[in-house]
PDB file of C-alpha atoms in Angstrom:
ATOM      1  CA  UNK O  20    -126.330 147.066 -77.069  1.00 50.00           C
ATOM      2  CA  UNK O  21    -126.691 145.715 -73.861  1.00 55.00           C
ATOM      3  CA  UNK O  22    -125.067 147.283 -70.760  1.00 57.00           C
ATOM      4  CA  UNK O  23    -122.649 144.916 -68.466  1.00 58.00           C
ATOM      5  CA  UNK O  24    -123.534 144.258 -64.785  1.00 62.00           C
ATOM      6  CA  UNK O  25    -121.181 146.506 -62.718  1.00 65.00           C
ATOM      7  CA  UNK O  26    -119.224 143.736 -60.853  1.00 79.00           C
ATOM      8  CA  UNK O  27    -119.145 145.189 -57.163  1.00 88.00           C
ATOM      9  CA  UNK O  28    -116.778 141.861 -56.371  1.00 90.00           C
ATOM     10  CA  UNK O  29    -114.085 143.257 -58.565  1.00 90.00           C
ATOM     11  CA  UNK O  30    -114.363 146.316 -57.107  1.00 91.00           C
ATOM     12  CA  UNK O  31    -114.188 145.886 -53.835  1.00 93.00           C
ATOM     13  CA  UNK O  32    -111.010 144.307 -54.720  1.00 92.00           C
ATOM     14  CA  UNK O  33    -109.458 147.341 -56.137  1.00 91.00           C
ATOM     15  CA  UNK O  34    -110.790 149.373 -52.934  1.00 93.00           C
ATOM     16  CA  UNK O  35    -108.580 150.247 -49.645  1.00 93.00           C
ATOM     17  CA  UNK O  36    -110.154 151.807 -46.405  1.00 94.00           C
ATOM     18  CA  UNK O  37    -109.290 155.103 -47.753  1.00 94.00           C
ATOM     19  CA  UNK O  38    -111.128 154.834 -50.698  1.00 94.00           C
ATOM     20  CA  UNK O  39    -114.791 156.086 -50.891  1.00 95.00           C
ATOM     21  CA  UNK O  40    -116.870 154.114 -53.258  1.00 95.00           C
ATOM     22  CA  UNK O  41    -119.698 156.002 -54.534  1.00 95.00           C
ATOM     23  CA  UNK O  42    -122.420 154.608 -56.952  1.00 92.00           C
ATOM     24  CA  UNK O  43    -123.521 157.746 -59.531  1.00 90.00           C
ATOM     25  CA  UNK O  44    -127.058 157.172 -59.718  1.00 85.00           C
ATOM     26  CA  UNK O  45    -128.959 157.246 -63.276  1.00 77.00           C
ATOM     27  CA  UNK O  46    -133.106 157.158 -63.169  1.00 69.00           C
ATOM     28  CA  UNK O  47    -134.488 154.151 -62.643  1.00 64.00           C
ATOM     29  CA  UNK O  48    -131.433 152.223 -60.951  1.00 71.00           C
ATOM     30  CA  UNK O  49    -131.020 151.011 -57.320  1.00 75.00           C
ATOM     31  CA  UNK O  50    -127.752 149.673 -56.405  1.00 83.00           C
ATOM     32  CA  UNK O  51    -128.503 149.651 -52.768  1.00 82.00           C
ATOM     33  CA  UNK O  52    -130.168 146.245 -53.223  1.00 81.00           C
ATOM     34  CA  UNK O  53    -127.168 145.215 -55.521  1.00 84.00           C
ATOM     35  CA  UNK O  54    -124.774 146.141 -52.125  1.00 90.00           C
ATOM     36  CA  UNK O  55    -127.300 144.489 -49.547  1.00 89.00           C
ATOM     37  CA  UNK O  56    -126.875 141.144 -51.533  1.00 87.00           C
ATOM     38  CA  UNK O  57    -122.651 141.997 -51.784  1.00 91.00           C
ATOM     39  CA  UNK O  58    -122.632 142.475 -48.098  1.00 93.00           C
ATOM     40  CA  UNK O  59    -124.323 139.239 -47.177  1.00 91.00           C
ATOM     41  CA  UNK O  60    -121.601 137.350 -49.630  1.00 90.00           C
ATOM     42  CA  UNK O  61    -119.216 139.209 -47.815  1.00 93.00           C
ATOM     43  CA  UNK O  62    -120.535 138.542 -44.262  1.00 92.00           C
ATOM     44  CA  UNK O  63    -121.485 141.873 -43.679  1.00 93.00           C
ATOM     45  CA  UNK O  64    -124.853 141.899 -43.575  1.00 89.00           C
ATOM     46  CA  UNK O  65    -124.929 142.713 -40.085  1.00 91.00           C
ATOM     47  CA  UNK O  66    -121.950 145.395 -40.371  1.00 93.00           C
ATOM     48  CA  UNK O  67    -123.653 147.459 -42.671  1.00 94.00           C
ATOM     49  CA  UNK O  68    -125.365 150.469 -41.561  1.00 94.00           C
ATOM     50  CA  UNK O  69    -127.354 152.689 -43.938  1.00 93.00           C
ATOM     51  CA  UNK O  70    -128.796 156.191 -43.759  1.00 93.00           C
ATOM     52  CA  UNK O  71    -130.629 158.482 -46.342  1.00 91.00           C
ATOM     53  CA  UNK O  72    -129.603 161.769 -46.083  1.00 90.00           C
ATOM     54  CA  UNK O  73    -131.399 165.102 -45.842  1.00 83.00           C
ATOM     55  CA  UNK O  74    -132.117 167.848 -43.310  1.00 81.00           C
ATOM     56  CA  UNK O  75    -130.503 166.839 -40.200  1.00 83.00           C
ATOM     57  CA  UNK O  76    -128.965 164.321 -41.040  1.00 89.00           C
ATOM     58  CA  UNK O  77    -125.344 165.465 -41.398  1.00 89.00           C
ATOM     59  CA  UNK O  78    -124.786 165.228 -37.864  1.00 91.00           C
ATOM     60  CA  UNK O  79    -125.780 161.150 -37.328  1.00 93.00           C
ATOM     61  CA  UNK O  80    -123.904 160.082 -40.635  1.00 94.00           C
ATOM     62  CA  UNK O  81    -120.607 161.645 -39.040  1.00 94.00           C
ATOM     63  CA  UNK O  82    -120.893 159.476 -35.858  1.00 94.00           C
ATOM     64  CA  UNK O  83    -122.035 156.153 -37.684  1.00 95.00           C
ATOM     65  CA  UNK O  84    -118.782 156.754 -39.868  1.00 95.00           C
ATOM     66  CA  UNK O  85    -116.674 157.288 -36.874  1.00 94.00           C
ATOM     67  CA  UNK O  86    -117.918 154.054 -35.322  1.00 94.00           C
ATOM     68  CA  UNK O  87    -117.328 152.264 -38.544  1.00 95.00           C
ATOM     69  CA  UNK O  88    -113.709 153.437 -38.883  1.00 95.00           C
ATOM     70  CA  UNK O  89    -112.913 152.052 -35.215  1.00 93.00           C
ATOM     71  CA  UNK O  90    -114.816 148.692 -36.006  1.00 94.00           C
ATOM     72  CA  UNK O  91    -114.331 147.676 -39.165  1.00 94.00           C
ATOM     73  CA  UNK O  92    -117.879 147.873 -40.697  1.00 96.00           C
ATOM     74  CA  UNK O  93    -119.069 149.340 -43.833  1.00 96.00           C
ATOM     75  CA  UNK O  94    -121.695 152.707 -44.189  1.00 96.00           C
ATOM     76  CA  UNK O  95    -124.141 153.852 -46.981  1.00 95.00           C
ATOM     77  CA  UNK O  96    -124.697 157.289 -47.357  1.00 95.00           C
ATOM     78  CA  UNK O  97    -127.666 157.028 -49.797  1.00 92.00           C
ATOM     79  CA  UNK O  98    -128.896 160.438 -52.112  1.00 90.00           C
ATOM     80  CA  UNK O  99    -125.842 162.367 -50.816  1.00 93.00           C
ATOM     81  CA  UNK O 100    -127.320 165.171 -53.524  1.00 91.00           C
ATOM     82  CA  UNK O 101    -129.863 165.778 -51.372  1.00 90.00           C
ATOM     83  CA  UNK O 102    -127.715 166.986 -48.407  1.00 91.00           C
ATOM     84  CA  UNK O 103    -125.304 169.646 -50.276  1.00 91.00           C
ATOM     85  CA  UNK O 104    -125.323 171.485 -47.123  1.00 92.00           C
ATOM     86  CA  UNK O 105    -123.173 168.607 -45.034  1.00 94.00           C
ATOM     87  CA  UNK O 106    -121.024 167.689 -48.136  1.00 94.00           C
ATOM     88  CA  UNK O 107    -118.239 170.593 -47.030  1.00 94.00           C
ATOM     89  CA  UNK O 108    -118.509 168.358 -43.449  1.00 95.00           C
ATOM     90  CA  UNK O 109    -117.407 165.034 -45.459  1.00 95.00           C
ATOM     91  CA  UNK O 110    -115.176 166.655 -47.482  1.00 95.00           C
ATOM     92  CA  UNK O 111    -113.416 166.771 -44.267  1.00 95.00           C
ATOM     93  CA  UNK O 112    -113.752 163.878 -42.993  1.00 95.00           C
ATOM     94  CA  UNK O 113    -112.177 162.496 -46.052  1.00 94.00           C
ATOM     95  CA  UNK O 114    -109.772 164.829 -46.368  1.00 94.00           C
ATOM     96  CA  UNK O 115    -108.297 164.299 -42.085  1.00 94.00           C
ATOM     97  CA  UNK O 116    -109.003 160.453 -41.990  1.00 92.00           C
ATOM     98  CA  UNK O 117    -105.247 158.802 -41.284  1.00 92.00           C
ATOM     99  CA  UNK O 118    -105.021 155.883 -43.417  1.00 91.00           C
ATOM    100  CA  UNK O 119    -102.758 153.829 -41.509  1.00 91.00           C
ATOM    101  CA  UNK O 120    -105.133 154.216 -37.981  1.00 91.00           C
ATOM    102  CA  UNK O 121    -108.582 153.128 -40.476  1.00 93.00           C
ATOM    103  CA  UNK O 122    -109.988 149.788 -39.846  1.00 94.00           C
ATOM    104  CA  UNK O 123    -108.592 147.666 -42.792  1.00 94.00           C
ATOM    105  CA  UNK O 124    -112.548 145.929 -43.367  1.00 95.00           C
ATOM    106  CA  UNK O 125    -114.014 149.461 -43.337  1.00 96.00           C
ATOM    107  CA  UNK O 126    -115.654 150.444 -46.149  1.00 96.00           C
ATOM    108  CA  UNK O 127    -117.450 154.180 -47.349  1.00 96.00           C
ATOM    109  CA  UNK O 128    -120.299 153.761 -49.886  1.00 96.00           C
ATOM    110  CA  UNK O 129    -122.575 156.947 -51.691  1.00 95.00           C
ATOM    111  CA  UNK O 130    -124.823 157.034 -53.638  1.00 93.00           C
ATOM    112  CA  UNK O 131    -125.923 160.461 -55.565  1.00 92.00           C
ATOM    113  CA  UNK O 132    -127.574 161.690 -58.280  1.00 89.00           C
ATOM    114  CA  UNK O 133    -125.062 163.802 -60.716  1.00 89.00           C
ATOM    115  CA  UNK O 134    -124.463 167.485 -58.705  1.00 89.00           C
ATOM    116  CA  UNK O 135    -122.199 170.127 -59.157  1.00 91.00           C
ATOM    117  CA  UNK O 136    -122.109 170.824 -55.624  1.00 91.00           C
ATOM    118  CA  UNK O 137    -120.870 167.130 -54.721  1.00 93.00           C
ATOM    119  CA  UNK O 138    -117.178 167.564 -53.477  1.00 92.00           C
ATOM    120  CA  UNK O 139    -114.276 167.717 -55.973  1.00 93.00           C
ATOM    121  CA  UNK O 140    -111.914 165.867 -53.299  1.00 94.00           C
ATOM    122  CA  UNK O 141    -113.837 163.044 -52.530  1.00 94.00           C
ATOM    123  CA  UNK O 142    -114.554 162.985 -56.140  1.00 92.00           C
ATOM    124  CA  UNK O 143    -111.186 162.810 -56.635  1.00 93.00           C
ATOM    125  CA  UNK O 144    -110.193 159.812 -54.176  1.00 92.00           C
ATOM    126  CA  UNK O 145    -113.043 157.319 -55.083  1.00 94.00           C
ATOM    127  CA  UNK O 146    -113.652 154.623 -57.052  1.00 94.00           C
ATOM    128  CA  UNK O 147    -116.749 155.749 -59.557  1.00 93.00           C
ATOM    129  CA  UNK O 148    -119.607 153.230 -60.214  1.00 90.00           C
ATOM    130  CA  UNK O 149    -122.448 153.581 -62.421  1.00 85.00           C
ATOM    131  CA  UNK O 150    -125.246 151.599 -64.141  1.00 74.00           C
ATOM    132  CA  UNK O 151    -127.004 152.578 -66.554  1.00 72.00           C
ATOM    133  CA  UNK O 152    -130.642 151.410 -66.855  1.00 71.00           C
ATOM    134  CA  UNK O 153    -131.526 148.927 -69.547  1.00 74.00           C
ATOM    135  CA  UNK O 154    -132.230 149.552 -72.341  1.00 79.00           C
ATOM    136  CA  UNK O 155    -135.461 147.506 -74.306  1.00 84.00           C
ATOM    137  CA  UNK O 156    -137.026 145.134 -73.098  1.00 87.00           C
ATOM    138  CA  UNK O 157    -134.914 142.149 -73.085  1.00 88.00           C
ATOM    139  CA  UNK O 158    -131.999 143.598 -71.176  1.00 85.00           C
ATOM    140  CA  UNK O 159    -134.721 144.683 -68.587  1.00 86.00           C
ATOM    141  CA  UNK O 160    -135.343 140.766 -68.431  1.00 89.00           C
ATOM    142  CA  UNK O 161    -132.238 139.703 -68.594  1.00 88.00           C
ATOM    143  CA  UNK O 162    -131.302 142.608 -65.430  1.00 84.00           C
ATOM    144  CA  UNK O 163    -134.126 141.095 -63.574  1.00 87.00           C
ATOM    145  CA  UNK O 164    -132.897 136.942 -63.978  1.00 88.00           C
ATOM    146  CA  UNK O 165    -129.315 137.702 -63.281  1.00 82.00           C
ATOM    147  CA  UNK O 166    -130.297 139.610 -60.588  1.00 80.00           C
ATOM    148  CA  UNK O 167    -131.345 135.764 -58.893  1.00 84.00           C
ATOM    149  CA  UNK O 168    -129.941 132.913 -57.816  1.00 81.00           C
ATOM    150  CA  UNK O 169    -131.129 129.682 -59.786  1.00 82.00           C
ATOM    151  CA  UNK O 170    -132.153 127.922 -56.208  1.00 84.00           C
ATOM    152  CA  UNK O 171    -134.433 130.755 -55.871  1.00 86.00           C
ATOM    153  CA  UNK O 172    -136.864 129.870 -58.916  1.00 85.00           C
ATOM    154  CA  UNK O 173    -137.221 125.958 -57.221  1.00 85.00           C
ATOM    155  CA  UNK O 174    -137.716 127.520 -53.974  1.00 83.00           C
ATOM    156  CA  UNK O 175    -141.531 128.081 -54.021  1.00 83.00           C
ATOM    157  CA  UNK O 176    -144.515 125.599 -53.248  1.00 86.00           C
ATOM    158  CA  UNK O 177    -145.307 125.066 -56.828  1.00 88.00           C
ATOM    159  CA  UNK O 178    -141.993 126.089 -58.900  1.00 89.00           C
ATOM    160  CA  UNK O 179    -143.749 125.501 -62.048  1.00 91.00           C
ATOM    161  CA  UNK O 180    -146.700 128.343 -61.309  1.00 93.00           C
ATOM    162  CA  UNK O 181    -144.003 130.268 -59.431  1.00 94.00           C
ATOM    163  CA  UNK O 182    -141.966 130.163 -62.489  1.00 93.00           C
ATOM    164  CA  UNK O 183    -144.279 131.318 -65.374  1.00 94.00           C
ATOM    165  CA  UNK O 184    -146.074 134.279 -62.593  1.00 95.00           C
ATOM    166  CA  UNK O 185    -142.734 135.437 -62.265  1.00 95.00           C
ATOM    167  CA  UNK O 186    -142.059 135.724 -66.147  1.00 94.00           C
ATOM    168  CA  UNK O 187    -144.888 137.797 -66.196  1.00 95.00           C
ATOM    169  CA  UNK O 188    -144.212 139.813 -63.569  1.00 95.00           C
ATOM    170  CA  UNK O 189    -140.412 140.653 -64.687  1.00 94.00           C
ATOM    171  CA  UNK O 190    -141.972 141.071 -67.913  1.00 94.00           C
ATOM    172  CA  UNK O 191    -144.541 143.676 -66.744  1.00 95.00           C
ATOM    173  CA  UNK O 192    -141.847 145.713 -64.644  1.00 94.00           C
ATOM    174  CA  UNK O 193    -139.530 145.549 -68.164  1.00 92.00           C
ATOM    175  CA  UNK O 194    -142.607 147.075 -69.935  1.00 93.00           C
ATOM    176  CA  UNK O 195    -143.581 149.791 -67.181  1.00 94.00           C
ATOM    177  CA  UNK O 196    -139.804 150.827 -67.547  1.00 90.00           C
ATOM    178  CA  UNK O 197    -139.765 151.204 -71.712  1.00 90.00           C
ATOM    179  CA  UNK O 198    -143.004 153.126 -71.534  1.00 92.00           C
ATOM    180  CA  UNK O 199    -140.890 155.921 -70.282  1.00 89.00           C
ATOM    181  CA  UNK O 200    -138.735 156.391 -73.371  1.00 88.00           C
ATOM    182  CA  UNK O 201    -142.287 157.334 -75.358  1.00 91.00           C
ATOM    183  CA  UNK O 202    -143.260 160.620 -72.907  1.00 90.00           C
ATOM    184  CA  UNK O 203    -146.478 161.579 -72.449  1.00 91.00           C
ATOM    185  CA  UNK O 204    -147.651 158.629 -74.582  1.00 91.00           C
ATOM    186  CA  UNK O 205    -146.249 156.534 -71.755  1.00 94.00           C
ATOM    187  CA  UNK O 206    -147.088 157.977 -69.148  1.00 95.00           C
ATOM    188  CA  UNK O 207    -148.324 161.754 -67.806  1.00 95.00           C
ATOM    189  CA  UNK O 208    -144.917 161.327 -65.502  1.00 94.00           C
ATOM    190  CA  UNK O 209    -142.225 160.216 -65.801  1.00 89.00           C
ATOM    191  CA  UNK O 210    -142.217 157.600 -62.667  1.00 91.00           C
ATOM    192  CA  UNK O 211    -138.972 156.450 -61.883  1.00 85.00           C
ATOM    193  CA  UNK O 212    -139.518 152.753 -61.172  1.00 89.00           C
ATOM    194  CA  UNK O 213    -136.632 150.366 -60.062  1.00 86.00           C
ATOM    195  CA  UNK O 214    -135.675 147.067 -59.238  1.00 85.00           C
ATOM    196  CA  UNK O 215    -137.046 147.151 -55.364  1.00 86.00           C
ATOM    197  CA  UNK O 216    -140.378 147.546 -56.079  1.00 92.00           C
ATOM    198  CA  UNK O 217    -139.688 144.299 -58.343  1.00 93.00           C
ATOM    199  CA  UNK O 218    -138.270 142.560 -55.533  1.00 90.00           C
ATOM    200  CA  UNK O 219    -140.830 143.252 -53.138  1.00 93.00           C
ATOM    201  CA  UNK O 220    -143.590 142.236 -55.362  1.00 95.00           C
ATOM    202  CA  UNK O 221    -141.395 139.012 -56.055  1.00 94.00           C
ATOM    203  CA  UNK O 222    -141.428 138.256 -52.272  1.00 93.00           C
ATOM    204  CA  UNK O 223    -144.772 138.953 -51.961  1.00 95.00           C
ATOM    205  CA  UNK O 224    -145.140 136.430 -54.965  1.00 95.00           C
ATOM    206  CA  UNK O 225    -143.315 133.764 -53.256  1.00 93.00           C
ATOM    207  CA  UNK O 226    -145.072 133.970 -50.233  1.00 94.00           C
ATOM    208  CA  UNK O 227    -148.753 134.388 -51.191  1.00 94.00           C
ATOM    209  CA  UNK O 228    -148.592 131.027 -53.744  1.00 93.00           C
ATOM    210  CA  UNK O 229    -146.986 129.204 -50.351  1.00 92.00           C
ATOM    211  CA  UNK O 230    -149.798 130.760 -48.557  1.00 92.00           C
ATOM    212  CA  UNK O 231    -152.908 129.598 -50.542  1.00 91.00           C
ATOM    213  CA  UNK O 232    -154.128 126.416 -52.059  1.00 90.00           C
ATOM    214  CA  UNK O 233    -154.830 128.856 -55.538  1.00 92.00           C
ATOM    215  CA  UNK O 234    -153.091 131.555 -57.062  1.00 93.00           C
ATOM    216  CA  UNK O 235    -154.772 134.790 -55.362  1.00 94.00           C
ATOM    217  CA  UNK O 236    -154.306 136.417 -57.840  1.00 95.00           C
ATOM    218  CA  UNK O 237    -156.651 139.836 -56.589  1.00 94.00           C
ATOM    219  CA  UNK O 238    -154.528 139.859 -53.678  1.00 95.00           C
ATOM    220  CA  UNK O 239    -151.514 139.555 -56.177  1.00 95.00           C
ATOM    221  CA  UNK O 240    -152.486 143.252 -58.157  1.00 95.00           C
ATOM    222  CA  UNK O 241    -153.908 144.620 -55.802  1.00 96.00           C
ATOM    223  CA  UNK O 242    -149.568 144.725 -53.945  1.00 95.00           C
ATOM    224  CA  UNK O 243    -148.737 145.124 -57.377  1.00 95.00           C
ATOM    225  CA  UNK O 244    -150.911 147.884 -58.864  1.00 94.00           C
ATOM    226  CA  UNK O 245    -152.036 150.146 -55.653  1.00 94.00           C
ATOM    227  CA  UNK O 246    -148.686 149.999 -53.260  1.00 94.00           C
ATOM    228  CA  UNK O 247    -145.948 148.805 -54.874  1.00 95.00           C
ATOM    229  CA  UNK O 248    -145.544 149.994 -58.355  1.00 95.00           C
ATOM    230  CA  UNK O 249    -149.003 152.010 -57.905  1.00 93.00           C
ATOM    231  CA  UNK O 250    -147.709 153.920 -54.589  1.00 93.00           C
ATOM    232  CA  UNK O 251    -145.031 156.038 -57.095  1.00 92.00           C
ATOM    233  CA  UNK O 252    -148.259 156.938 -59.034  1.00 95.00           C
ATOM    234  CA  UNK O 253    -149.593 160.285 -58.430  1.00 94.00           C
ATOM    235  CA  UNK O 254    -151.997 160.576 -61.816  1.00 95.00           C
ATOM    236  CA  UNK O 255    -154.912 159.247 -62.042  1.00 95.00           C
ATOM    237  CA  UNK O 256    -155.033 158.027 -65.828  1.00 96.00           C
ATOM    238  CA  UNK O 257    -151.396 156.652 -65.330  1.00 96.00           C
ATOM    239  CA  UNK O 258    -153.309 154.111 -62.679  1.00 96.00           C
ATOM    240  CA  UNK O 259    -155.314 153.347 -64.499  1.00 96.00           C
ATOM    241  CA  UNK O 260    -153.206 152.536 -67.429  1.00 96.00           C
ATOM    242  CA  UNK O 261    -151.052 150.373 -64.829  1.00 96.00           C
ATOM    243  CA  UNK O 262    -153.636 148.428 -63.133  1.00 96.00           C
ATOM    244  CA  UNK O 263    -154.763 148.034 -67.283  1.00 95.00           C
ATOM    245  CA  UNK O 264    -151.269 146.221 -68.249  1.00 95.00           C
ATOM    246  CA  UNK O 265    -150.935 144.996 -64.691  1.00 96.00           C
ATOM    247  CA  UNK O 266    -153.971 143.057 -65.669  1.00 94.00           C
ATOM    248  CA  UNK O 267    -152.228 141.511 -68.718  1.00 92.00           C
ATOM    249  CA  UNK O 268    -149.863 139.671 -66.748  1.00 93.00           C
ATOM    250  CA  UNK O 269    -150.930 138.748 -63.409  1.00 93.00           C
ATOM    251  CA  UNK O 270    -154.067 136.112 -64.589  1.00 93.00           C
ATOM    252  CA  UNK O 271    -154.692 132.776 -65.052  1.00 93.00           C
ATOM    253  CA  UNK O 272    -154.734 132.879 -68.948  1.00 92.00           C
ATOM    254  CA  UNK O 273    -150.340 133.109 -68.037  1.00 92.00           C
ATOM    255  CA  UNK O 274    -150.042 129.585 -66.359  1.00 92.00           C
ATOM    256  CA  UNK O 275    -151.756 128.372 -69.723  1.00 89.00           C
ATOM    257  CA  UNK O 276    -148.706 126.129 -72.238  1.00 87.00           C
ATOM    258  CA  UNK O 277    -148.368 128.296 -74.755  1.00 82.00           C
ATOM    259  CA  UNK O 278    -149.887 131.050 -73.706  1.00 83.00           C
ATOM    260  CA  UNK O 279    -147.681 134.541 -74.928  1.00 82.00           C
ATOM    261  CA  UNK O 280    -147.050 138.285 -74.291  1.00 78.00           C
ATOM    262  CA  UNK O 281    -147.413 139.816 -77.678  1.00 71.00           C
ATOM    263  CA  UNK O 282    -149.792 139.451 -80.436  1.00 65.00           C
ATOM    264  CA  UNK O 283    -149.178 137.330 -83.106  1.00 59.00           C
ATOM    265  CA  UNK O 284    -146.177 134.918 -83.723  1.00 58.00           C
ATOM    266  CA  UNK O 285    -145.010 134.249 -79.658  1.00 55.00           C
ATOM    267  CA  UNK O 286    -141.391 135.116 -80.298  1.00 52.00           C
ATOM    268  CA  UNK O 287    -139.719 137.790 -78.161  1.00 48.00           C
ATOM    269  CA  UNK O 288    -136.942 139.920 -78.741  1.00 42.00           C
TER     270      UNK O 288
END
């Protein structure tokens, strides 16, 4: 079963200034990047203010909401489950705002893991959005490619090389995600690799292919394995595993016509 992507344009059309929009987080999900892309499409790229909630951020978040209600901009409050002491104040804001006085373009976006401390009133007044992490390698690859524009695949100086290495990178992303389902056999610690990790690697891949005459494999492997993905890895054996897997996907052989990542027949399912 392939879970459908959430349709932000449809959700936005069904919302109003007085309707908070809540992304219910699940492990591996990263709705922030999708929201930023949608904001750019709606010409709100410079009108979207975000803050990751935590200790001492409540007052700043309230100020951002009040300013956005007057100016007609968007506010994204991330990780609301980490600010349980401030959530009653969020409930007060939502309960007391006057829909008539709200700017029609104002939107309040929230992200939160399921939490018993989340205000019931905010849940009742909001539109809930959830995205299940992809299940299976095929779903992972589909999700990765559906997040790209077709023109993106042709923008590099060497499009053919870029497309092959991009596929390798997406395949690697799917592999490290899928290993989590095997528990300690996959990773000693369950890491929440996200689309954000993949996207920064994609940007670096495009940038280095344009800057170098030959593919800088050592640089790409180091940045992806030690910094972007590796930055989440705390176990030494997991790091060795990650670098070993990455070495199968960022190497000259993947540019060979007919190269297959799977042993046996070149069939992808």
